[in-house]
CSV table of C-alpha atoms in Angstrom, one decimal:
chain,number,residue,atom,x,y,z
A,1,MET,CA,17.6,6.6,-1.6
A,2,TYR,CA,14.5,4.7,-2.6
A,3,ALA,CA,11.0,3.8,-1.1
A,4,THR,CA,8.6,1.1,-2.0
A,5,VAL,CA,4.9,2.4,-2.2
A,6,THR,CA,2.0,-0.1,-2.0
A,7,ARG,CA,-1.6,-0.5,-0.8
A,8,ASP,CA,-2.7,-2.3,2.2
A,9,THR,CA,-6.4,-2.7,3.1
A,10,GLY,CA,-7.5,0.5,1.3
A,11,ARG,CA,-4.5,2.6,2.4
A,12,ILE,CA,-1.2,3.7,0.9
A,13,VAL,CA,1.9,2.3,2.7
A,14,VAL,CA,5.5,3.5,2.1
A,15,TYR,CA,8.4,1.3,3.1
A,16,GLY,CA,12.0,2.6,3.1
A,17,PRO,CA,14.3,4.2,2.7
A,18,HIS,CA,16.5,1.6,0.8
A,19,ASP,CA,19.9,2.2,-0.6
A,20,THR,CA,19.0,0.5,-3.9
A,21,PRO,CA,15.8,-0.2,-5.8
A,22,VAL,CA,13.8,-3.1,-4.4
A,23,VAL,CA,12.5,-5.6,-6.7
A,24,VAL,CA,8.9,-6.3,-5.6
A,25,PRO,CA,6.4,-9.1,-6.8
A,26,THR,CA,3.8,-8.1,-9.2
A,27,ASP,CA,1.4,-6.9,-6.4
A,28,GLY,CA,0.9,-3.3,-7.7
A,29,ALA,CA,3.8,-2.0,-5.6
A,30,VAL,CA,6.3,0.6,-7.0
A,31,THR,CA,9.8,1.7,-6.2
A,32,VAL,CA,10.4,5.4,-6.3
A,33,ALA,CA,13.5,7.6,-5.9
A,34,ILE,CA,13.6,9.9,-3.0
A,35,CYS,CA,15.3,13.3,-3.3
A,36,PRO,CA,18.7,13.7,-1.4
A,37,SER,CA,18.5,15.9,1.6
A,38,GLY,CA,18.4,19.6,0.7
A,39,ALA,CA,17.1,18.7,-3.0
A,40,ALA,CA,13.4,19.7,-2.1
A,41,ASP,CA,11.7,22.5,-0.2
A,42,ARG,CA,10.3,20.7,2.9
A,43,THR,CA,7.5,23.3,3.2
A,44,SER,CA,6.2,22.6,-0.3
A,45,GLY,CA,7.7,19.4,-1.5
A,46,THR,CA,8.9,21.1,-4.8
A,47,PRO,CA,12.6,20.8,-5.8
A,48,ALA,CA,14.8,23.4,-4.5
A,49,GLU,CA,16.2,26.1,-6.7
A,50,ALA,CA,19.5,25.0,-8.5
């Protein structure tokens, strides 16, 4: 899963999730991978122990 992160009037906006990386115009937006369910500790945001 992927999300697109961009800025809009001084704030950060996240769009997603998307099944594939989204190609965005050169407006400063980036596409980032999202950890699959269970891969991150939801209380701290760190990767879960392997």
